[in-house]
PDB file of C-alpha atoms in Angstrom:
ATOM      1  CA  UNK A   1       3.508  -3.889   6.777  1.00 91.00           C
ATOM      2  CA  UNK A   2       2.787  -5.204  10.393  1.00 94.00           C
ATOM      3  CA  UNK A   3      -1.071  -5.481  10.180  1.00 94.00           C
ATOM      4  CA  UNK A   4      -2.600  -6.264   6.275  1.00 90.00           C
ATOM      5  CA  UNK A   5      -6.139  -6.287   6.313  1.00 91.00           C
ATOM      6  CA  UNK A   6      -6.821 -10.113   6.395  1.00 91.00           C
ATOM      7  CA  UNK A   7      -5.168 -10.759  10.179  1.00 92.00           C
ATOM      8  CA  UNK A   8      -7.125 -11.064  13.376  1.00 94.00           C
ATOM      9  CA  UNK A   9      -6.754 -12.208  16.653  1.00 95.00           C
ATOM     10  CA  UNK A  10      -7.830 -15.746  15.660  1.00 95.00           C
ATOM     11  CA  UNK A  11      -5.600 -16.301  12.987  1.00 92.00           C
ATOM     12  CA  UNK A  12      -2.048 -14.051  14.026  1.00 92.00           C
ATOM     13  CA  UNK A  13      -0.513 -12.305  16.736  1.00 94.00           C
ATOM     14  CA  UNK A  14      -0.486  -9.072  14.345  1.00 96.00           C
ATOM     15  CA  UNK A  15      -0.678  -5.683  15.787  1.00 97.00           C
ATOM     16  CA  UNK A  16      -4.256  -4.513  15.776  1.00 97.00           C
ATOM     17  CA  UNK A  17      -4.745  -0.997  18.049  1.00 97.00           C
ATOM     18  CA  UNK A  18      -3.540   1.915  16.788  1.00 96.00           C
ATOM     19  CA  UNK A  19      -1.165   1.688  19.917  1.00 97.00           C
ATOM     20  CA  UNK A  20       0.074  -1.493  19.222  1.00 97.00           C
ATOM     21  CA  UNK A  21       0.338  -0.976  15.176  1.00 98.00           C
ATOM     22  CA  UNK A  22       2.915   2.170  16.954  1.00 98.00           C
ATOM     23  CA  UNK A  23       4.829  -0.240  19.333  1.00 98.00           C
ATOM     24  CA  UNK A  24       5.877  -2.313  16.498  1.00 97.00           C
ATOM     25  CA  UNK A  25       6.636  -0.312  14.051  1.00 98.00           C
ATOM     26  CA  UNK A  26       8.898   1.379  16.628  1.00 98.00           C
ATOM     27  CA  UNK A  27      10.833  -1.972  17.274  1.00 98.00           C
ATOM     28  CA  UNK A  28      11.575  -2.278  13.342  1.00 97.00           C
ATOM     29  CA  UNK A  29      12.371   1.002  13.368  1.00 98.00           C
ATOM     30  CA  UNK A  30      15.130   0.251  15.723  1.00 97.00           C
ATOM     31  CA  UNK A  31      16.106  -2.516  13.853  1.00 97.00           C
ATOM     32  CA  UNK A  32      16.967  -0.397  10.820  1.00 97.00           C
ATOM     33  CA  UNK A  33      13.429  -0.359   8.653  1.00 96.00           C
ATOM     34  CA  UNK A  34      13.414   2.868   6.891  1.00 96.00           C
ATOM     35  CA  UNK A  35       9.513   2.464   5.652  1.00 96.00           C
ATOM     36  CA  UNK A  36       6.127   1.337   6.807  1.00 97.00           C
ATOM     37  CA  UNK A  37       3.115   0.465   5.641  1.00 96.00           C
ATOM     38  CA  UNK A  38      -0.204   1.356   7.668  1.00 97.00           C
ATOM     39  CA  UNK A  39      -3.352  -0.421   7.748  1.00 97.00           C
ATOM     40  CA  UNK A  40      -5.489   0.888  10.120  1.00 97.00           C
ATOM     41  CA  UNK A  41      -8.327  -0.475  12.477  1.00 96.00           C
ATOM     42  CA  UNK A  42     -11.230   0.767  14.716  1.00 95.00           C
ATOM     43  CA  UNK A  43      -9.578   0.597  18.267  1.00 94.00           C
ATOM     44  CA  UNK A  44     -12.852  -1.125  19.942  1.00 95.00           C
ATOM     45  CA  UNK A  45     -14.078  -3.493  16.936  1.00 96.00           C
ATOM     46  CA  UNK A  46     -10.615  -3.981  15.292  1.00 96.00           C
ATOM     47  CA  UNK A  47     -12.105  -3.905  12.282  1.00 95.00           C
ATOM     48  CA  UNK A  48     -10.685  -2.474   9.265  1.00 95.00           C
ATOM     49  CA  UNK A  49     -11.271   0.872   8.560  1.00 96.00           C
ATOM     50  CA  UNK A  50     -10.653   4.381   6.605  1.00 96.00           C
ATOM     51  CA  UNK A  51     -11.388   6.766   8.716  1.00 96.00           C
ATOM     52  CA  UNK A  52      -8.500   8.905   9.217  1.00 96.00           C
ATOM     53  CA  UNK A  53      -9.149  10.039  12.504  1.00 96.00           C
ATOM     54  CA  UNK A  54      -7.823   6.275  13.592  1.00 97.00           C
ATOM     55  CA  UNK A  55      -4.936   6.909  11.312  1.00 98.00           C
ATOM     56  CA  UNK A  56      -4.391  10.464  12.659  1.00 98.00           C
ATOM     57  CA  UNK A  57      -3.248   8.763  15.868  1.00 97.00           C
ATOM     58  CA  UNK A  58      -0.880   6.443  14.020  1.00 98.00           C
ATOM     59  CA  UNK A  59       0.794   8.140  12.172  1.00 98.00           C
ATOM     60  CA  UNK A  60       1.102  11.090  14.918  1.00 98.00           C
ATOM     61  CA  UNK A  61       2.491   7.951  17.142  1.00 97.00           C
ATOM     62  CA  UNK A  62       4.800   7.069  14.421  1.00 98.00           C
ATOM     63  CA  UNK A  63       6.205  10.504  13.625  1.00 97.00           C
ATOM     64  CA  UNK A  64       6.860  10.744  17.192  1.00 97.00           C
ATOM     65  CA  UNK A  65       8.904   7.910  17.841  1.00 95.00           C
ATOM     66  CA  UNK A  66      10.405   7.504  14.352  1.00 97.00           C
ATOM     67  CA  UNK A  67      11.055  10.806  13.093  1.00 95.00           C
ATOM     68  CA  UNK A  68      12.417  10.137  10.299  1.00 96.00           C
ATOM     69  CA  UNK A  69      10.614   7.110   8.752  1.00 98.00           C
ATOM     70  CA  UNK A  70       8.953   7.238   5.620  1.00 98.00           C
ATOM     71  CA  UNK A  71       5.288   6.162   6.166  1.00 98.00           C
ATOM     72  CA  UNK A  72       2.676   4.880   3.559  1.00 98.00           C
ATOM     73  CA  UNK A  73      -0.901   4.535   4.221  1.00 98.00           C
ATOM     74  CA  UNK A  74      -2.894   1.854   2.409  1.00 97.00           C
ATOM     75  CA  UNK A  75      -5.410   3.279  -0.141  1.00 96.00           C
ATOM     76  CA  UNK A  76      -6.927  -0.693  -0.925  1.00 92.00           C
ATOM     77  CA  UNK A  77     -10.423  -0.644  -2.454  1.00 86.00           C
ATOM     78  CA  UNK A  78     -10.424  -4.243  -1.158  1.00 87.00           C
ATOM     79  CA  UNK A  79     -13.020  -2.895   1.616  1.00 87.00           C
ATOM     80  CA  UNK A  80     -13.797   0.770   1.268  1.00 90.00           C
ATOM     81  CA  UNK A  81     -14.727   1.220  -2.903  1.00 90.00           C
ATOM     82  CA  UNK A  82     -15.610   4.606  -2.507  1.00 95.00           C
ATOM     83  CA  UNK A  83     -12.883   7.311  -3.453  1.00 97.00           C
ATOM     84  CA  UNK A  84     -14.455   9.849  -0.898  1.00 97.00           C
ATOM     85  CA  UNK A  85     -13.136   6.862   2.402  1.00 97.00           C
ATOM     86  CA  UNK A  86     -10.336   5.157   0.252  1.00 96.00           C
ATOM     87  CA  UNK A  87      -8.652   8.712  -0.060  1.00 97.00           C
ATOM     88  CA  UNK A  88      -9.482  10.898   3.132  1.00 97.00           C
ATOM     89  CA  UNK A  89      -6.134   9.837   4.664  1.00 98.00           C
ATOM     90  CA  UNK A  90      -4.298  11.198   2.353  1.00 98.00           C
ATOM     91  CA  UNK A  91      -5.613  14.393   3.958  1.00 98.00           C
ATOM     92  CA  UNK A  92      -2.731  13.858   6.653  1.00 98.00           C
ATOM     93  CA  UNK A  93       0.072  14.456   4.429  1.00 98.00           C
ATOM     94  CA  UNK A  94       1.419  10.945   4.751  1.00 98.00           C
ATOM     95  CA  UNK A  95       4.608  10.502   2.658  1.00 98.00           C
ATOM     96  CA  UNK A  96       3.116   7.911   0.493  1.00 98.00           C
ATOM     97  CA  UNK A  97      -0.226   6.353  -0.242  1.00 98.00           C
ATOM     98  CA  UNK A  98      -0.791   2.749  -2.058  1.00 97.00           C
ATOM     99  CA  UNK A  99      -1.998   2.747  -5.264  1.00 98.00           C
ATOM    100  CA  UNK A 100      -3.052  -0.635  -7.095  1.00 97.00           C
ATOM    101  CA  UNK A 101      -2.412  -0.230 -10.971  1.00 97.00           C
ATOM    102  CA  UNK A 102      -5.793  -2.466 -11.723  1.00 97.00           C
ATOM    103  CA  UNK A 103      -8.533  -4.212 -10.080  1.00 96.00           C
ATOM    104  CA  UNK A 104      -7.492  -7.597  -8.879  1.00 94.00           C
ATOM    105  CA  UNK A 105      -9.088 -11.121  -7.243  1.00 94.00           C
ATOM    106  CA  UNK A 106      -8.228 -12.330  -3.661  1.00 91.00           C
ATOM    107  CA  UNK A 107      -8.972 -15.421  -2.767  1.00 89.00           C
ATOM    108  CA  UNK A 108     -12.236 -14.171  -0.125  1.00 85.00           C
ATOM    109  CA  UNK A 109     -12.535 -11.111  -2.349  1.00 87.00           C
ATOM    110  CA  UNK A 110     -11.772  -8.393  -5.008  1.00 91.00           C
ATOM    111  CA  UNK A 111      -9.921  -5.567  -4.815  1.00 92.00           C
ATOM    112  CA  UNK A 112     -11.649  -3.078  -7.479  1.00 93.00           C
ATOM    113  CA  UNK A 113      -9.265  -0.371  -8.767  1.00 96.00           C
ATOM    114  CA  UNK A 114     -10.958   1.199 -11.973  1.00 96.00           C
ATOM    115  CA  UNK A 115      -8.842   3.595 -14.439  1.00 96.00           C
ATOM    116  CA  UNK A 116     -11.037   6.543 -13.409  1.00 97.00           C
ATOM    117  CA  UNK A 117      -9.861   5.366  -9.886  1.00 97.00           C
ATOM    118  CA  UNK A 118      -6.570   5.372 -10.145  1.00 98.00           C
ATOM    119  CA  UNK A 119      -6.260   8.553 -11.833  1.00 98.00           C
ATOM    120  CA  UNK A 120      -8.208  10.470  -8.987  1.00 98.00           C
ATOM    121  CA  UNK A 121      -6.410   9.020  -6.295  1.00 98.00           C
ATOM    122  CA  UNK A 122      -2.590  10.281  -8.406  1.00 98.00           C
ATOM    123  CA  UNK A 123      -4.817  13.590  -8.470  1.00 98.00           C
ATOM    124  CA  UNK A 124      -5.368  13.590  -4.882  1.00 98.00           C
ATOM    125  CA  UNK A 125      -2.158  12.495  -3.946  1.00 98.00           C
ATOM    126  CA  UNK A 126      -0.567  15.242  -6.058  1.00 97.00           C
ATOM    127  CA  UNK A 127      -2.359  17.737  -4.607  1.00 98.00           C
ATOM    128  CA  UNK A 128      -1.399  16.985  -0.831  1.00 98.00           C
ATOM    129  CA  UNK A 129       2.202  16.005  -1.831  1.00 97.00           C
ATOM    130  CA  UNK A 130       2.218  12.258  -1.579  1.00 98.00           C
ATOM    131  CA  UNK A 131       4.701   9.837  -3.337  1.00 97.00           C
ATOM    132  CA  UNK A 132       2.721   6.891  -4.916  1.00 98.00           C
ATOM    133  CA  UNK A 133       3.364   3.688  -3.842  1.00 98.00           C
ATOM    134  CA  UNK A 134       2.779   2.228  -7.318  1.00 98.00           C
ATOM    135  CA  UNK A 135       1.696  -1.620  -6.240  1.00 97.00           C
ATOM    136  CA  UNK A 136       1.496  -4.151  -9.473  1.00 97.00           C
ATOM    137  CA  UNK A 137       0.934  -7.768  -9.289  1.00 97.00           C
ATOM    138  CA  UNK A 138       1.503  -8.698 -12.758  1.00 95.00           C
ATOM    139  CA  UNK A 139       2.887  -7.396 -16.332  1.00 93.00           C
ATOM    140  CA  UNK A 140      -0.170  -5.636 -17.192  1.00 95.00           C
ATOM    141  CA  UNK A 141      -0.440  -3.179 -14.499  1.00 96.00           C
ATOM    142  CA  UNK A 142       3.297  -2.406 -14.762  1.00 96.00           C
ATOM    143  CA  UNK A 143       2.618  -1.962 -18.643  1.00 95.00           C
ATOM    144  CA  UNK A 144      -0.363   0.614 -17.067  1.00 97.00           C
ATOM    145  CA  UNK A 145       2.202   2.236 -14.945  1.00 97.00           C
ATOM    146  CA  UNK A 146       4.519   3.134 -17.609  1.00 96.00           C
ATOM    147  CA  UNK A 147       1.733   4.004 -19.605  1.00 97.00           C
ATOM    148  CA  UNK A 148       0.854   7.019 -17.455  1.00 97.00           C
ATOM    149  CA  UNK A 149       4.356   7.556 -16.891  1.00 96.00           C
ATOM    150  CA  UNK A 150       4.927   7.995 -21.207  1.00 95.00           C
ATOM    151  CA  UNK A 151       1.451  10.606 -20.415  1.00 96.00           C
ATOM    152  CA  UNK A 152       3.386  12.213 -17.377  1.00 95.00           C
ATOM    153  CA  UNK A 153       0.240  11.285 -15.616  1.00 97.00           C
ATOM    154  CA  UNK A 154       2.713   9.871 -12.787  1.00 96.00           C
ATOM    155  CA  UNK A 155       5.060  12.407 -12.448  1.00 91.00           C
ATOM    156  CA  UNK A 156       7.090  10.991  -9.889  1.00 84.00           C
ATOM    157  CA  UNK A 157       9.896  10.292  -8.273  1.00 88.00           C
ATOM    158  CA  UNK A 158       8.644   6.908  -9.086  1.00 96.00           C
ATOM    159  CA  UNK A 159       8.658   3.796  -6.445  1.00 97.00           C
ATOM    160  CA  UNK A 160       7.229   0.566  -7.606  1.00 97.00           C
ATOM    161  CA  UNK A 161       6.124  -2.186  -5.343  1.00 96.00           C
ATOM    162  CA  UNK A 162       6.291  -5.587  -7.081  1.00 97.00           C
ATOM    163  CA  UNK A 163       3.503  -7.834  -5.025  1.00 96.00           C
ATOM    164  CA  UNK A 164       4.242 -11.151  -6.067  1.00 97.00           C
ATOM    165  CA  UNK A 165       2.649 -14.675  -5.455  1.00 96.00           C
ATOM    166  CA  UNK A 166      -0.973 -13.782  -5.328  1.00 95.00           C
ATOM    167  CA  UNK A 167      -2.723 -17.216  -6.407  1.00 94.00           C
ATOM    168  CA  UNK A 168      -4.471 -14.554  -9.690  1.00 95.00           C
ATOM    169  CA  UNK A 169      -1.356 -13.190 -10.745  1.00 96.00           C
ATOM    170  CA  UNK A 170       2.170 -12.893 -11.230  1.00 95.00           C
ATOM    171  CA  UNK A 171       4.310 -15.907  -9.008  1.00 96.00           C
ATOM    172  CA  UNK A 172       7.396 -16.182  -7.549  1.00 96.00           C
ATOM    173  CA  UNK A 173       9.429 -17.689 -10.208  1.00 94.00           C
ATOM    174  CA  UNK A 174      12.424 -16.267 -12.301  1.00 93.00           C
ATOM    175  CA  UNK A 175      11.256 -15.811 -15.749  1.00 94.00           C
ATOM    176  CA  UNK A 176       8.060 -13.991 -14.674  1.00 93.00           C
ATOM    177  CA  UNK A 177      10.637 -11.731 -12.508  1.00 92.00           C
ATOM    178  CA  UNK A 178      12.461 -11.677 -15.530  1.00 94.00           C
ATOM    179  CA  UNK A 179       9.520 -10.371 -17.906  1.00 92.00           C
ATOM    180  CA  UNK A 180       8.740  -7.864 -14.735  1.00 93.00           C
ATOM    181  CA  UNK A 181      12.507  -6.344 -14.690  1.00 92.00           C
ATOM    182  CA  UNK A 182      12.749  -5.982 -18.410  1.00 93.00           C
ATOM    183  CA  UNK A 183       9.765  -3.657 -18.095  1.00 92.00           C
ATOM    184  CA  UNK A 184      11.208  -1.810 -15.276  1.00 93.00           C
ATOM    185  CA  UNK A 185      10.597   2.080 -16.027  1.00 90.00           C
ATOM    186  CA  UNK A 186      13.778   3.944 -16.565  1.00 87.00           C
ATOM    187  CA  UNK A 187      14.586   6.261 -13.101  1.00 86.00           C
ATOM    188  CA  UNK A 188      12.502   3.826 -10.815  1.00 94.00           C
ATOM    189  CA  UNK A 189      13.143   2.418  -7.479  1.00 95.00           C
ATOM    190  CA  UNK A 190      11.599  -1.662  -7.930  1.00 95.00           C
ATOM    191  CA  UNK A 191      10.661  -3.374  -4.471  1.00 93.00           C
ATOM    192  CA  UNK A 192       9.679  -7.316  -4.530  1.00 93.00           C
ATOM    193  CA  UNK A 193       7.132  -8.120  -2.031  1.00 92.00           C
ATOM    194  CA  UNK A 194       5.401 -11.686  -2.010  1.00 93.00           C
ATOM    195  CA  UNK A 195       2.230 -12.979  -0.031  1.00 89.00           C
ATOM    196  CA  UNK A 196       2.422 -14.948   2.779  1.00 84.00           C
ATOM    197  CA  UNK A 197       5.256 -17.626   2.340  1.00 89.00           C
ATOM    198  CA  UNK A 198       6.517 -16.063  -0.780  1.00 93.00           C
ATOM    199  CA  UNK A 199       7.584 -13.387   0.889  1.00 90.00           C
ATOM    200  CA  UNK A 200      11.456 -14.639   1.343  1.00 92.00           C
ATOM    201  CA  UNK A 201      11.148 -16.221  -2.039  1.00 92.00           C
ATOM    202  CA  UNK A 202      11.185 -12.217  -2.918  1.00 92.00           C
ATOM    203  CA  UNK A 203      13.940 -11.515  -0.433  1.00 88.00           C
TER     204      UNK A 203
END
């Protein structure tokens, strides 16, 4: 995930541009990453944005120079509430899109993922053939996910993105990993992620 939506030019030397979000992900990519994880920006304000004619020239950059890399575009309600901008990249065909399991606090925000929510963005997603990147941050959205999983809501093939360290939920600690893993849907890939300088704490 090279850009987030909380870097700047003030506070990282993160890729911003569409063109630069491309050179980067191309140096990973020769380093041996085999998936990515777009936020976008506007190319003249660099701020964040939906609109997928910005991620249109991403991803094309991205398919071009790492043909076969997986590629997931963010879906975050963290900025853009409204299904109608949240989902409109999934209109590209992407081969995954995020998908937050429940609303959640940041600490300069919210990110608001209601259950009607969720289950039109799996709709959408369905319908244009993108894997869910099934993101939980505690217990109680991975008790959600295998909820819908029981209702063959998510049909899969299922990937689940474990987002740990988040000062509002689940930390970077063995027994909460522990509680996480013994929940673990059967026939699931599990990825740990952690914010920030938990992040190798997850490695």
């Amino acid at each position: 995930t090279p850009t987030g939506t909380q870097t700047n030019r003030q506070n990282s030397l993160a890729p911003l541009t569409p063109n630069e979000i491309i050179e980067e992900i191309h140096e990973a990519y020769e380093l041996g990453i085999t998936l990515t994880h777009i936020h976008a920006r506007d190319p003249i304000t660099l701020e964040n944005t939906y609109s997928k004619n910005v991620y249109r020239d991403i991803l094309e950059g991205i398919r071009k120079n790492c043909p076969d890399l997986c590629v997931c575009v963010s879906l975050t309600g963290r900025l853009f509430p409204e299904f109608e901008k949240r989902s409109e990249v999934l209109e590209l065909y992407p081969d995954m899109g995020s998908l937050t399991m429940s609303s959640l606090n940041f600490p300069r925000g919210a990110s608001v993922n209601e259950p009607e929510m969720i289950l039109r963005l799996i709709s959408k997603m369905e319908d244009y053939g993108v894997t869910p990147e099934i993101e939980c941050f505690d217990t109680g959205m991975l008790n959600y996910t295998n909820y819908l999983m029981d209702k063959s809501t998510l049909k899969g093939p299922h990937y689940i993105n474990v987002i740990l360290g988040n000062l509002y939920n689940a930390q970077t600690d063995l027994s909460t990993f522990a509680s996480i893993y013994n929940n673990k849907p059967k026939d699931s890939l599990m990825c740990l992620g952690g914010i920030g300088k938990e992040q190798l704490k997850s490695n």
